[in-house]
Amino acid sequence: MRSWDEPKKRKARVEIIPMIDVMMFLLVFFVLISLNVIPALGLKTQLPSSSTAQDLKPQSKAVITIAQGDVLQVDGENTPLDKLVARLETLRKEGEKLNLVINSDRGVEVQRLVDVMDTLKKGGFDSISIATRKQ
C-alpha cells in the first residue's frame, strides 16, 4: 500500500493532436506551392502564342525576362541593358555555350526586344530563343 503523502507517479504522454496540426499545415503549404497558387519570384509575363512552338532540350541556359515598363531580368535578377552582357558572361562556364531564352511579355514593344537581341549579338551570344506558349 502506498501512503497518502507519496506523490502519484504519472506516465509520460505524447500529445499527438498538435503534431497532426503541424503536419496538416505543412501538407497544405506544399500542395499550394506545387500547384503554383503561391506565386514564384520573378516577373509575371503573358507569353505570345505560336503554333510552331517547340520544347527546348535541357542545356546550359539563361532566361532573360523583358517586362513592360523597361524592366529587364536575367534569371530573376534585375539587370540594366548596358550590364546585360557582363551579367551573362558570369553565368557562362569555361568552354561551354550558353543558350539564351528571351521571355518577353506580349505587350512589350518590338523595338525593346530588338534592342536586347542586338546587345546580345554584339556581346557574342548567338544561340537566342524566344519563349512562346503553344496555341
mmCIF file of C-alpha atoms in Angstrom:
data_model
loop_
_atom_site.group_PDB
_atom_site.id
_atom_site.type_symbol
_atom_site.label_atom_id
_atom_site.label_comp_id
_atom_site.label_asym_id
_atom_site.label_seq_id
_atom_site.Cartn_x
_atom_site.Cartn_y
_atom_site.Cartn_z
ATOM 1 C CA MET A 1 0.000 0.000 0.000
ATOM 2 C CA ARG A 2 1.089 3.446 -0.633
ATOM 3 C CA SER A 3 0.945 6.260 1.853
ATOM 4 C CA TRP A 4 -1.047 9.405 1.320
ATOM 5 C CA ASP A 5 1.976 11.726 1.210
ATOM 6 C CA GLU A 6 3.683 9.901 -1.693
ATOM 7 C CA PRO A 7 3.190 11.726 -4.984
ATOM 8 C CA LYS A 8 1.331 9.819 -7.631
ATOM 9 C CA LYS A 9 3.629 8.678 -10.457
ATOM 10 C CA ARG A 10 2.330 9.780 -13.833
ATOM 11 C CA LYS A 11 3.241 8.218 -17.129
ATOM 12 C CA ALA A 12 4.694 10.473 -19.808
ATOM 13 C CA ARG A 13 2.252 11.065 -22.660
ATOM 14 C CA VAL A 14 2.911 12.126 -26.192
ATOM 15 C CA GLU A 15 0.417 14.730 -27.314
ATOM 16 C CA ILE A 16 -0.403 13.754 -30.876
ATOM 17 C CA ILE A 17 -3.024 16.358 -31.797
ATOM 18 C CA PRO A 18 -0.577 19.318 -32.044
ATOM 19 C CA MET A 19 1.724 17.150 -34.140
ATOM 20 C CA ILE A 20 -1.149 16.344 -36.516
ATOM 21 C CA ASP A 21 -1.951 20.063 -36.805
ATOM 22 C CA VAL A 22 1.628 20.866 -37.811
ATOM 23 C CA MET A 23 1.736 18.026 -40.342
ATOM 24 C CA MET A 24 -1.552 19.161 -41.936
ATOM 25 C CA PHE A 25 -0.233 22.727 -42.186
ATOM 26 C CA LEU A 26 2.922 21.510 -43.933
ATOM 27 C CA LEU A 27 0.895 19.327 -46.297
ATOM 28 C CA VAL A 28 -1.354 22.233 -47.314
ATOM 29 C CA PHE A 29 1.654 24.523 -47.775
ATOM 30 C CA PHE A 30 3.454 22.062 -50.079
ATOM 31 C CA VAL A 31 0.298 21.405 -52.112
ATOM 32 C CA LEU A 32 -0.210 25.137 -52.669
ATOM 33 C CA ILE A 33 3.421 25.567 -53.717
ATOM 34 C CA SER A 34 3.247 22.643 -56.149
ATOM 35 C CA LEU A 35 0.034 23.959 -57.734
ATOM 36 C CA ASN A 36 1.586 27.424 -58.185
ATOM 37 C CA VAL A 37 -1.149 29.058 -56.101
ATOM 38 C CA ILE A 38 1.581 30.940 -54.282
ATOM 39 C CA PRO A 39 3.380 32.951 -56.985
ATOM 40 C CA ALA A 40 7.049 32.299 -57.627
ATOM 41 C CA LEU A 41 9.696 35.000 -57.654
ATOM 42 C CA GLY A 42 10.225 36.929 -60.842
ATOM 43 C CA LEU A 43 8.116 38.931 -63.222
ATOM 44 C CA LYS A 44 4.735 37.786 -64.440
ATOM 45 C CA THR A 45 4.544 37.879 -68.220
ATOM 46 C CA GLN A 46 1.984 36.865 -70.796
ATOM 47 C CA LEU A 47 3.864 34.986 -73.479
ATOM 48 C CA PRO A 48 2.935 35.384 -77.118
ATOM 49 C CA SER A 49 1.454 32.267 -78.692
ATOM 50 C CA SER A 50 2.814 30.289 -81.627
ATOM 51 C CA SER A 51 1.545 27.228 -83.465
ATOM 52 C CA THR A 52 5.123 26.046 -84.131
ATOM 53 C CA ALA A 53 6.442 26.332 -80.555
ATOM 54 C CA GLN A 54 8.930 23.627 -79.540
ATOM 55 C CA ASP A 55 10.243 22.391 -76.214
ATOM 56 C CA LEU A 56 13.899 23.176 -75.568
ATOM 57 C CA LYS A 57 16.289 20.409 -74.641
ATOM 58 C CA PRO A 58 17.790 20.797 -71.166
ATOM 59 C CA GLN A 59 21.122 22.544 -71.656
ATOM 60 C CA SER A 60 23.100 25.307 -70.059
ATOM 61 C CA LYS A 61 20.759 28.257 -70.426
ATOM 62 C CA ALA A 62 19.866 31.653 -69.008
ATOM 63 C CA VAL A 63 16.407 33.197 -69.077
ATOM 64 C CA ILE A 64 16.152 36.888 -69.936
ATOM 65 C CA THR A 65 12.793 38.374 -68.967
ATOM 66 C CA ILE A 66 11.574 41.572 -70.615
ATOM 67 C CA ALA A 67 8.530 43.064 -68.931
ATOM 68 C CA GLN A 68 6.550 46.201 -69.561
ATOM 69 C CA GLY A 69 7.978 49.360 -68.062
ATOM 70 C CA ASP A 70 11.605 48.849 -69.184
ATOM 71 C CA VAL A 71 12.200 46.063 -66.667
ATOM 72 C CA LEU A 72 14.860 43.536 -67.644
ATOM 73 C CA GLN A 73 15.886 40.497 -65.595
ATOM 74 C CA VAL A 74 18.440 37.728 -66.028
ATOM 75 C CA ASP A 75 17.388 34.570 -64.159
ATOM 76 C CA GLY A 76 15.146 36.623 -61.865
ATOM 77 C CA GLU A 77 17.724 39.327 -61.066
ATOM 78 C CA ASN A 78 17.181 42.914 -62.265
ATOM 79 C CA THR A 79 19.829 43.880 -64.806
ATOM 80 C CA PRO A 80 20.140 47.096 -66.835
ATOM 81 C CA LEU A 81 20.584 46.708 -70.594
ATOM 82 C CA ASP A 82 24.155 48.062 -70.553
ATOM 83 C CA LYS A 83 25.193 45.426 -67.938
ATOM 84 C CA LEU A 84 23.406 42.526 -69.685
ATOM 85 C CA VAL A 85 26.428 41.045 -71.472
ATOM 86 C CA ALA A 86 28.637 41.299 -68.375
ATOM 87 C CA ARG A 87 25.989 39.507 -66.290
ATOM 88 C CA LEU A 88 25.685 36.717 -68.866
ATOM 89 C CA GLU A 89 29.466 36.325 -69.041
ATOM 90 C CA THR A 90 29.458 35.484 -65.315
ATOM 91 C CA LEU A 91 26.922 32.705 -65.995
ATOM 92 C CA ARG A 92 28.805 31.192 -68.931
ATOM 93 C CA LYS A 93 31.083 28.317 -67.958
ATOM 94 C CA GLU A 94 34.538 27.931 -69.446
ATOM 95 C CA GLY A 95 34.352 26.445 -72.953
ATOM 96 C CA GLU A 96 30.580 25.951 -72.800
ATOM 97 C CA LYS A 97 27.942 27.520 -74.990
ATOM 98 C CA LEU A 98 25.222 29.435 -73.129
ATOM 99 C CA ASN A 99 21.772 29.181 -74.682
ATOM 100 C CA LEU A 100 19.608 32.228 -74.054
ATOM 101 C CA VAL A 101 15.829 32.192 -73.766
ATOM 102 C CA ILE A 102 14.068 35.543 -74.043
ATOM 103 C CA ASN A 103 10.860 35.562 -72.034
ATOM 104 C CA SER A 104 9.140 38.686 -73.318
ATOM 105 C CA ASP A 105 5.686 39.922 -72.379
ATOM 106 C CA ARG A 106 3.388 40.168 -75.376
ATOM 107 C CA GLY A 107 2.796 43.866 -74.586
ATOM 108 C CA VAL A 108 6.476 44.824 -74.844
ATOM 109 C CA GLU A 109 7.334 46.944 -77.872
ATOM 110 C CA VAL A 110 9.164 45.122 -80.626
ATOM 111 C CA GLN A 111 11.909 47.777 -80.570
ATOM 112 C CA ARG A 112 12.743 46.875 -76.957
ATOM 113 C CA LEU A 113 13.038 43.195 -77.947
ATOM 114 C CA VAL A 114 15.244 44.096 -80.924
ATOM 115 C CA ASP A 115 17.468 46.275 -78.693
ATOM 116 C CA VAL A 116 18.021 43.357 -76.297
ATOM 117 C CA MET A 117 18.753 40.964 -79.162
ATOM 118 C CA ASP A 118 21.208 43.457 -80.743
ATOM 119 C CA THR A 119 23.025 43.813 -77.423
ATOM 120 C CA LEU A 120 23.274 40.034 -77.124
ATOM 121 C CA LYS A 121 24.576 39.614 -80.702
ATOM 122 C CA LYS A 122 27.202 42.323 -80.160
ATOM 123 C CA GLY A 123 28.254 40.546 -76.960
ATOM 124 C CA GLY A 124 28.942 37.318 -78.886
ATOM 125 C CA PHE A 125 25.814 35.366 -77.947
ATOM 126 C CA ASP A 126 24.298 33.696 -80.994
ATOM 127 C CA SER A 127 22.064 30.995 -79.528
ATOM 128 C CA ILE A 128 18.919 33.001 -78.725
ATOM 129 C CA SER A 129 15.387 31.636 -78.456
ATOM 130 C CA ILE A 130 12.128 33.455 -77.805
ATOM 131 C CA ALA A 131 9.766 31.813 -75.316
ATOM 132 C CA THR A 132 6.180 31.313 -76.539
ATOM 133 C CA ARG A 133 3.250 29.190 -75.492
ATOM 134 C CA LYS A 134 1.609 26.660 -77.763
ATOM 135 C CA GLN A 135 -1.742 27.566 -79.264
#
